[in-house]
Amino acid sequence: MTASTRSISILGSTGSIGTNTLDVLTHLGGRETFEVVALTGASNIALLAEQAITHGARLAVTADESQYVALRDLLSGTGIEVAAGQSGLMEAANAGADMVMAAIVGTAGLAPTLAAARRGADIALANKECLVSAGDLFVAAVRQGGGRLLPVDSEHNAIFQVLEESQRHAVERVILTASGGPFRTFTREQMANVTVETARAHPNWSMGLKISIDSASMFNKALEMIEAKHLFGLAPEQVEVIVHPQSIIHSMVGYSDGSVLAQLGSPDMRHAIGYALEFPRRAKLPVERLDFARLARLDFEAPDEARFPALRLARLAMTRGGVQGAVLNGAKEVALDAFIAGDTGFLSMAQITEAVMEELAHLPPAASMDDVFTADLEARQRAKARLG
């Protein structure tokens, strides 16, 4: 490692964000520019081992303890250390990398990302739960650790790019754009009968199964609303959503003088990843350049909260504060798994989540991560009870 080389660990390297991050690292110079300290994955052991060897990782971790032996055997003789389970994830988070790409999906990514923040690493944040479930605690941990919080979600990365630090006093609102997903023009009657296969078919982005379905229900956008509140220190009423089917404008910031600044780009996650990795420098990235003449038009429409009630639930969680984000997310994850398994309908996901939020509206704010995990567990148990 030279004086100009930076070190990075990727929590969730085998997922969409993780694989794109490694692609960007290669484009930016590979080992000449970045030392890969640790990579973590779950069940895709073959890919994890391949990544660790290709990128010269010091440590490879599978979150699935039953896969430890398989990963160890695949990496035998390479000199790469192997670990597994929650302790392995914590080892990866604390391995000393300058930057940690937090791309583990779900609450499983919360503890290791928090640990990395507390030790002062720069956090390239793609895990939604850190801010949705534990926003106040996580922001405080980043502040105390002294590292930078660099958003990787395309919408938050866009806001990060156009929110001028010297003009924070003048920010009136942020406007998150949403494609509307595959059911943008569907009636509620049509949405009642959609399948997992139709829900996963996002019109613009190539993503994993769960996040694609979350996008179709707009739960993904609901979580992004809560994230934006914590990331940028906003009041709930300052966070808006607009449907923009082309996914060219990734988000906007409205200022007190009436100006609206927007970040535009092709729908390619490597742009946001590259910006976070190289911040504050802009690197040359292998993404498609916009051809405005070919685009011809950009469309916008107000979101329909009757068909997509997840947005209303996000406002409710932001207004209530405390652990309501954890409750929303925990209940939603159970309902989502049930939809994927065929045990509930598409529209029922929001109905189950709202019912659980009402049952747990009394929970106090979190004083520690234990309170967050308790709220999450309670929400999951209540949601499972409603599934019978």
Short mmCIF file of C-alpha atoms in Angstrom, two decimals:
data_model
loop_
_atom_site.label_atom_id
_atom_site.label_comp_id
_atom_site.label_asym_id
_atom_site.label_seq_id
_atom_site.Cartn_x
_atom_site.Cartn_y
_atom_site.Cartn_z
CA MET A 1 0.00 0.00 0.00
CA THR A 2 1.49 3.33 -1.09
CA ALA A 3 0.91 6.79 0.35
CA SER A 4 -1.60 7.50 -2.42
CA THR A 5 -3.49 4.22 -2.02
CA ARG A 6 -6.71 4.22 -0.04
CA SER A 7 -8.12 1.22 1.78
CA ILE A 8 -11.72 0.00 1.56
CA SER A 9 -13.88 -2.77 2.95
CA ILE A 10 -17.14 -3.75 1.26
CA LEU A 11 -19.91 -5.09 3.46
CA GLY A 12 -22.15 -6.92 1.01
CA SER A 13 -19.77 -7.34 -1.93
CA THR A 14 -21.79 -10.02 -3.73
CA GLY A 15 -24.94 -7.92 -4.12
CA SER A 16 -25.73 -5.37 -6.81
CA ILE A 17 -24.08 -2.43 -5.02
CA GLY A 18 -21.08 -4.53 -4.03
CA THR A 19 -20.39 -5.90 -7.50
CA ASN A 20 -20.78 -2.44 -9.02
CA THR A 21 -18.40 -1.03 -6.41
CA LEU A 22 -15.73 -3.55 -7.37
CA ASP A 23 -16.31 -2.69 -11.04
CA VAL A 24 -15.79 1.00 -10.26
CA LEU A 25 -12.67 0.24 -8.20
CA THR A 26 -11.21 -1.63 -11.16
CA HIS A 27 -11.97 1.28 -13.48
CA LEU A 28 -10.40 3.74 -11.03
CA GLY A 29 -7.11 1.87 -11.02
CA GLY A 30 -7.70 -1.27 -9.00
CA ARG A 31 -4.94 -2.18 -6.57
CA GLU A 32 -2.88 0.83 -7.66
CA THR A 33 -5.54 3.09 -6.16
CA PHE A 34 -7.45 1.03 -3.58
CA GLU A 35 -6.41 -1.69 -1.19
CA VAL A 36 -9.36 -4.01 -0.55
CA VAL A 37 -9.17 -4.94 3.12
CA ALA A 38 -12.32 -7.03 3.64
CA LEU A 39 -15.21 -8.37 1.58
CA THR A 40 -18.39 -9.88 3.01
CA GLY A 41 -21.22 -11.82 1.46
CA ALA A 42 -23.90 -14.32 2.41
CA SER A 43 -24.63 -17.49 0.47
CA ASN A 44 -22.94 -16.79 -2.89
CA ILE A 45 -19.69 -18.29 -1.70
CA ALA A 46 -18.20 -18.94 -5.13
CA LEU A 47 -18.55 -15.29 -6.13
CA LEU A 48 -17.23 -14.06 -2.77
CA ALA A 49 -14.13 -16.24 -3.08
CA GLU A 50 -13.58 -15.12 -6.67
CA GLN A 51 -13.88 -11.46 -5.66
CA ALA A 52 -11.47 -11.87 -2.74
CA ILE A 53 -8.84 -13.49 -4.95
CA THR A 54 -9.27 -11.08 -7.87
CA HIS A 55 -9.08 -7.96 -5.71
CA GLY A 56 -6.51 -9.18 -3.23
CA ALA A 57 -8.66 -8.90 -0.12
CA ARG A 58 -7.06 -9.61 3.24
CA LEU A 59 -10.28 -10.98 4.76
CA ALA A 60 -13.38 -12.69 3.33
CA VAL A 61 -16.46 -13.15 5.48
CA THR A 62 -19.67 -15.08 4.92
CA ALA A 63 -22.60 -13.99 7.06
CA ASP A 64 -23.91 -17.57 6.80
CA GLU A 65 -21.98 -19.60 9.36
CA SER A 66 -22.94 -22.86 7.61
CA GLN A 67 -20.90 -21.70 4.59
CA TYR A 68 -17.67 -21.14 6.54
CA VAL A 69 -16.03 -24.44 5.59
CA ALA A 70 -16.95 -24.03 1.92
CA LEU A 71 -15.44 -20.53 1.82
CA ARG A 72 -12.34 -21.66 3.71
CA ASP A 73 -11.79 -24.47 1.24
CA LEU A 74 -12.21 -22.20 -1.78
CA LEU A 75 -9.61 -19.79 -0.38
CA SER A 76 -7.19 -22.43 0.91
CA GLY A 77 -3.61 -21.54 0.04
CA THR A 78 -4.38 -17.94 -0.95
CA GLY A 79 -3.37 -16.36 2.34
CA ILE A 80 -6.78 -14.71 2.62
CA GLU A 81 -8.26 -14.91 6.11
CA VAL A 82 -11.76 -16.33 6.44
CA ALA A 83 -14.47 -15.61 9.01
CA ALA A 84 -18.20 -16.14 9.35
CA GLY A 85 -21.35 -14.99 11.10
CA GLN A 86 -22.02 -11.80 13.00
CA SER A 87 -18.59 -11.87 14.64
CA GLY A 88 -17.04 -12.08 11.18
CA LEU A 89 -19.03 -9.10 9.95
CA MET A 90 -17.87 -7.11 12.97
CA GLU A 91 -14.27 -8.15 12.26
CA ALA A 92 -14.63 -6.85 8.70
CA ALA A 93 -16.11 -3.57 9.92
CA ASN A 94 -13.25 -3.08 12.36
CA ALA A 95 -10.48 -4.22 10.01
CA GLY A 96 -9.11 -0.69 9.72
CA ALA A 97 -10.12 0.35 6.19
CA ASP A 98 -10.27 4.09 5.55
CA MET A 99 -13.68 3.67 3.90
CA VAL A 100 -16.45 1.12 4.37
CA MET A 101 -19.03 0.54 1.65
CA ALA A 102 -22.12 -0.42 3.66
CA ALA A 103 -24.18 -2.49 1.23
CA ILE A 104 -25.59 -5.31 3.35
CA VAL A 105 -29.34 -5.42 2.84
CA GLY A 106 -31.59 -5.25 5.90
CA THR A 107 -30.97 -4.89 9.62
CA ALA A 108 -28.10 -7.38 9.38
CA GLY A 109 -25.99 -4.47 8.13
CA LEU A 110 -26.80 -2.16 11.02
CA ALA A 111 -24.36 -3.32 13.73
CA PRO A 112 -21.24 -3.66 11.53
CA THR A 113 -21.88 -0.32 9.81
CA LEU A 114 -22.37 1.37 13.17
CA ALA A 115 -19.10 -0.16 14.40
CA ALA A 116 -17.25 1.20 11.36
CA ALA A 117 -18.76 4.65 11.93
CA ARG A 118 -17.77 4.67 15.59
CA ARG A 119 -14.11 3.97 14.78
CA GLY A 120 -14.05 6.92 12.35
CA ALA A 121 -14.18 5.27 8.94
CA ASP A 122 -15.75 7.13 6.04
CA ILE A 123 -19.09 5.41 5.41
CA ALA A 124 -20.32 5.05 1.83
CA LEU A 125 -23.89 4.27 2.82
CA ALA A 126 -26.10 2.01 0.71
CA ASN A 127 -27.78 0.26 3.66
CA LYS A 128 -31.12 1.94 4.31
CA GLU A 129 -31.76 0.48 7.74
CA CYS A 130 -28.93 2.43 9.39
CA LEU A 131 -30.91 5.64 8.96
CA VAL A 132 -34.46 4.29 8.73
CA SER A 133 -34.28 2.19 11.90
CA ALA A 134 -31.60 4.01 13.90
CA GLY A 135 -31.21 7.41 12.27
CA ASP A 136 -30.54 9.53 15.35
CA LEU A 137 -28.11 7.03 16.86
CA PHE A 138 -26.30 6.41 13.59
CA VAL A 139 -25.84 10.10 12.73
CA ALA A 140 -24.52 10.70 16.25
CA ALA A 141 -22.06 7.79 15.86
CA VAL A 142 -20.73 9.19 12.58
CA ARG A 143 -20.34 12.61 14.16
CA GLN A 144 -18.53 11.23 17.20
CA GLY A 145 -16.28 8.99 15.10
CA GLY A 146 -15.24 11.88 12.89
CA GLY A 147 -15.63 10.10 9.55
CA ARG A 148 -17.67 11.26 6.59
CA LEU A 149 -21.13 9.98 5.70
CA LEU A 150 -21.35 9.64 1.91
CA PRO A 151 -24.75 8.54 0.56
CA VAL A 152 -24.76 5.97 -2.25
CA ASP A 153 -28.48 5.69 -3.00
CA SER A 154 -28.86 7.54 -6.29
CA GLU A 155 -31.47 9.92 -4.85
CA HIS A 156 -29.51 10.89 -1.76
CA ASN A 157 -26.28 11.04 -3.69
CA ALA A 158 -27.98 13.48 -6.07
CA ILE A 159 -29.07 15.70 -3.18
CA PHE A 160 -25.57 15.46 -1.71
CA GLN A 161 -24.18 16.75 -5.00
CA VAL A 162 -26.45 19.80 -5.28
CA LEU A 163 -27.02 20.76 -1.63
CA GLU A 164 -24.54 23.58 -1.11
CA GLU A 165 -23.11 23.48 2.41
CA SER A 166 -22.85 27.27 2.50
CA GLN A 167 -26.56 27.54 1.65
CA ARG A 168 -28.06 25.07 4.11
CA HIS A 169 -29.95 27.92 5.76
CA ALA A 170 -31.75 28.53 2.46
CA VAL A 171 -32.91 24.94 1.81
CA GLU A 172 -36.71 24.83 1.69
CA ARG A 173 -37.21 21.27 0.50
CA VAL A 174 -35.66 18.24 -1.12
CA ILE A 175 -37.54 16.44 -3.88
CA LEU A 176 -36.90 12.73 -4.28
CA THR A 177 -37.73 11.40 -7.71
CA ALA A 178 -39.42 8.03 -8.17
CA SER A 179 -39.82 6.12 -11.42
CA GLY A 180 -43.24 4.84 -10.33
CA GLY A 181 -42.06 1.28 -10.93
CA PRO A 182 -43.85 -1.32 -13.05
CA PHE A 183 -47.29 -0.47 -11.59
CA ARG A 184 -47.24 3.29 -12.05
CA THR A 185 -50.42 3.23 -14.19
CA PHE A 186 -52.12 0.26 -12.52
CA THR A 187 -55.38 0.63 -10.62
CA ARG A 188 -55.63 -0.77 -7.09
CA GLU A 189 -57.78 -3.56 -8.51
CA GLN A 190 -55.00 -4.51 -10.93
CA MET A 191 -52.35 -4.25 -8.22
CA ALA A 192 -54.27 -6.64 -6.00
CA ASN A 193 -53.46 -9.53 -8.33
CA VAL A 194 -49.85 -8.85 -9.36
CA THR A 195 -47.23 -11.58 -9.01
CA VAL A 196 -43.68 -11.57 -7.69
CA GLU A 197 -42.36 -11.84 -11.25
CA THR A 198 -44.24 -8.77 -12.46
CA ALA A 199 -43.33 -6.82 -9.30
CA ARG A 200 -39.61 -7.50 -9.70
CA ALA A 201 -39.49 -6.18 -13.29
CA HIS A 202 -38.30 -2.60 -12.73
CA PRO A 203 -38.55 -0.50 -15.92
CA ASN A 204 -35.25 1.40 -15.47
CA TRP A 205 -32.95 -0.11 -12.85
CA SER A 206 -31.33 -3.54 -12.53
CA MET A 207 -31.64 -4.46 -8.85
CA GLY A 208 -32.06 -7.40 -6.51
CA LEU A 209 -35.40 -9.13 -5.88
CA LYS A 210 -36.41 -7.46 -2.62
CA ILE A 211 -35.42 -3.92 -3.54
CA SER A 212 -37.19 -4.30 -6.90
CA ILE A 213 -40.43 -5.28 -5.17
CA ASP A 214 -39.96 -2.47 -2.65
CA SER A 215 -39.66 -0.12 -5.60
CA ALA A 216 -42.85 -1.49 -7.14
CA SER A 217 -44.76 -0.84 -3.90
CA MET A 218 -42.88 2.46 -3.33
CA PHE A 219 -41.77 1.22 0.07
CA ASN A 220 -38.27 1.83 -1.22
CA LYS A 221 -39.14 5.50 -1.71
CA ALA A 222 -40.78 5.59 1.71
CA LEU A 223 -37.54 4.43 3.32
CA GLU A 224 -35.62 7.00 1.27
CA MET A 225 -37.85 9.75 2.66
CA ILE A 226 -36.89 8.79 6.20
CA GLU A 227 -33.22 8.52 5.19
CA ALA A 228 -33.29 12.01 3.66
CA LYS A 229 -34.68 13.47 6.87
CA HIS A 230 -31.73 12.12 8.87
CA LEU A 231 -29.02 12.60 6.24
CA PHE A 232 -29.74 16.25 5.65
CA GLY A 233 -31.29 17.32 8.96
CA LEU A 234 -34.73 18.06 7.53
CA ALA A 235 -38.22 18.41 8.95
CA PRO A 236 -40.74 15.83 7.63
CA GLU A 237 -42.58 18.49 5.61
CA GLN A 238 -39.37 19.38 3.77
CA VAL A 239 -39.17 15.93 2.14
CA GLU A 240 -41.20 15.59 -1.06
CA VAL A 241 -41.60 12.89 -3.72
CA ILE A 242 -42.34 13.35 -7.41
CA VAL A 243 -42.87 10.58 -9.95
CA HIS A 244 -40.44 10.91 -12.87
CA PRO A 245 -40.75 7.84 -15.14
CA GLN A 246 -37.52 8.38 -17.09
CA SER A 247 -35.26 8.25 -13.98
CA ILE A 248 -32.95 10.89 -15.48
CA ILE A 249 -33.33 13.50 -12.73
CA HIS A 250 -32.26 11.64 -9.61
CA SER A 251 -33.39 14.26 -7.09
CA MET A 252 -33.61 18.01 -6.53
CA VAL A 253 -33.09 20.65 -3.86
CA GLY A 254 -35.38 23.69 -3.64
CA TYR A 255 -33.99 26.92 -2.16
CA SER A 256 -35.61 29.96 -0.57
CA ASP A 257 -34.96 32.14 -3.62
CA GLY A 258 -37.13 29.86 -5.75
CA SER A 259 -34.20 28.09 -7.41
CA VAL A 260 -34.31 24.31 -7.80
CA LEU A 261 -31.03 22.51 -8.41
CA ALA A 262 -31.20 19.03 -9.91
CA GLN A 263 -28.69 16.27 -10.58
CA LEU A 264 -29.19 14.41 -13.85
CA GLY A 265 -27.58 11.28 -15.22
CA SER A 266 -28.26 7.92 -16.83
CA PRO A 267 -29.79 5.32 -14.49
CA ASP A 268 -26.51 3.64 -13.52
CA MET A 269 -25.53 3.06 -9.90
CA ARG A 270 -21.84 3.36 -10.78
CA HIS A 271 -22.24 7.13 -10.96
CA ALA A 272 -23.31 7.47 -7.31
CA ILE A 273 -20.79 4.85 -6.20
CA GLY A 274 -17.95 6.59 -8.02
CA TYR A 275 -18.90 9.98 -6.62
CA ALA A 276 -18.89 8.59 -3.07
CA LEU A 277 -15.58 6.76 -3.53
CA GLU A 278 -13.77 9.74 -5.04
CA PHE A 279 -15.45 12.61 -3.13
CA PRO A 280 -14.77 15.51 -3.36
CA ARG A 281 -13.02 14.77 -6.66
CA ARG A 282 -15.05 13.81 -9.73
CA ALA A 283 -13.50 10.84 -11.52
CA LYS A 284 -13.97 9.72 -15.10
CA LEU A 285 -16.55 6.94 -14.94
CA PRO A 286 -17.74 4.40 -17.54
CA VAL A 287 -21.38 5.51 -17.52
CA GLU A 288 -23.57 6.47 -20.45
CA ARG A 289 -23.58 10.18 -21.27
CA LEU A 290 -26.97 11.86 -21.63
CA ASP A 291 -28.14 12.71 -25.13
CA PHE A 292 -30.74 15.42 -24.49
CA ALA A 293 -31.93 15.54 -28.08
CA ARG A 294 -32.69 11.83 -27.93
CA LEU A 295 -34.36 12.15 -24.54
CA ALA A 296 -36.66 14.84 -25.92
CA ARG A 297 -38.88 15.00 -22.82
CA LEU A 298 -38.91 14.56 -19.06
CA ASP A 299 -42.25 13.80 -17.40
CA PHE A 300 -43.45 14.38 -13.84
CA GLU A 301 -46.59 13.50 -11.91
CA ALA A 302 -47.70 13.61 -8.30
CA PRO A 303 -47.54 10.26 -6.48
CA ASP A 304 -50.88 8.65 -5.67
CA GLU A 305 -50.77 7.79 -1.99
CA ALA A 306 -54.06 5.91 -2.24
CA ARG A 307 -52.42 3.38 -4.56
CA PHE A 308 -49.01 3.66 -2.89
CA PRO A 309 -49.74 4.13 0.85
CA ALA A 310 -46.11 3.45 1.79
CA LEU A 311 -45.40 7.16 1.25
CA ARG A 312 -48.06 8.13 3.79
CA LEU A 313 -46.63 5.63 6.27
CA ALA A 314 -43.19 7.19 5.87
CA ARG A 315 -44.61 10.62 6.77
CA LEU A 316 -46.30 9.09 9.78
CA ALA A 317 -43.02 7.49 10.92
CA MET A 318 -41.09 10.75 10.42
CA THR A 319 -43.68 12.76 12.34
CA ARG A 320 -43.81 10.33 15.24
CA GLY A 321 -40.04 9.93 15.32
CA GLY A 322 -38.41 7.64 17.86
CA VAL A 323 -38.30 4.01 16.75
CA GLN A 324 -41.20 4.29 14.31
CA GLY A 325 -38.82 3.88 11.38
CA ALA A 326 -37.63 0.59 12.86
CA VAL A 327 -41.23 -0.52 13.35
CA LEU A 328 -42.17 0.38 9.76
CA ASN A 329 -39.13 -1.39 8.35
CA GLY A 330 -39.41 -4.52 10.50
CA ALA A 331 -43.08 -5.03 9.69
CA LYS A 332 -42.49 -4.29 6.02
CA GLU A 333 -39.68 -6.84 5.75
CA VAL A 334 -41.91 -9.59 7.15
CA ALA A 335 -44.75 -8.62 4.82
CA LEU A 336 -42.35 -8.52 1.86
CA ASP A 337 -41.02 -12.00 2.63
CA ALA A 338 -44.61 -13.23 2.88
CA PHE A 339 -45.45 -11.74 -0.52
CA ILE A 340 -42.40 -13.39 -2.09
CA ALA A 341 -43.41 -16.72 -0.51
CA GLY A 342 -46.97 -16.37 -1.83
CA ASP A 343 -48.48 -16.04 1.65
CA THR A 344 -49.97 -12.56 1.19
CA GLY A 345 -50.96 -10.19 -1.58
CA PHE A 346 -49.13 -7.17 -2.94
CA LEU A 347 -51.48 -4.62 -1.37
CA SER A 348 -51.50 -6.44 1.94
CA MET A 349 -47.89 -5.47 2.57
CA ALA A 350 -48.87 -1.88 3.34
CA GLN A 351 -51.96 -2.94 5.28
CA ILE A 352 -49.92 -5.21 7.57
CA THR A 353 -47.26 -2.56 8.06
CA GLU A 354 -49.77 0.15 8.95
CA ALA A 355 -51.59 -2.10 11.41
CA VAL A 356 -48.33 -2.90 13.22
CA MET A 357 -47.34 0.77 13.30
CA GLU A 358 -50.64 1.59 14.99
CA GLU A 359 -50.16 -1.18 17.54
CA LEU A 360 -46.66 0.05 18.40
CA ALA A 361 -47.23 3.81 18.17
CA HIS A 362 -46.58 4.10 21.92
CA LEU A 363 -42.96 2.90 21.90
CA PRO A 364 -40.49 5.43 23.38
CA PRO A 365 -37.43 6.83 21.54
CA ALA A 366 -34.33 4.64 21.42
CA ALA A 367 -31.65 5.29 24.02
CA SER A 368 -29.42 2.56 22.59
CA MET A 369 -29.19 0.08 19.73
CA ASP A 370 -30.82 -2.52 21.98
CA ASP A 371 -33.98 -0.40 21.90
CA VAL A 372 -33.86 -0.34 18.10
CA PHE A 373 -33.46 -4.10 17.86
CA THR A 374 -36.25 -4.60 20.40
CA ALA A 375 -38.62 -2.42 18.36
CA ASP A 376 -37.62 -4.22 15.17
CA LEU A 377 -38.21 -7.64 16.75
CA GLU A 378 -41.57 -6.61 18.20
CA ALA A 379 -42.69 -5.28 14.81
CA ARG A 380 -41.67 -8.51 13.08
CA GLN A 381 -43.47 -10.65 15.62
CA ARG A 382 -46.66 -8.59 15.30
CA ALA A 383 -46.49 -8.75 11.51
CA LYS A 384 -46.01 -12.53 11.58
CA ALA A 385 -48.98 -12.85 13.92
CA ARG A 386 -51.13 -11.02 11.40
CA LEU A 387 -50.07 -13.47 8.70
CA GLY A 388 -51.45 -16.26 10.86
#
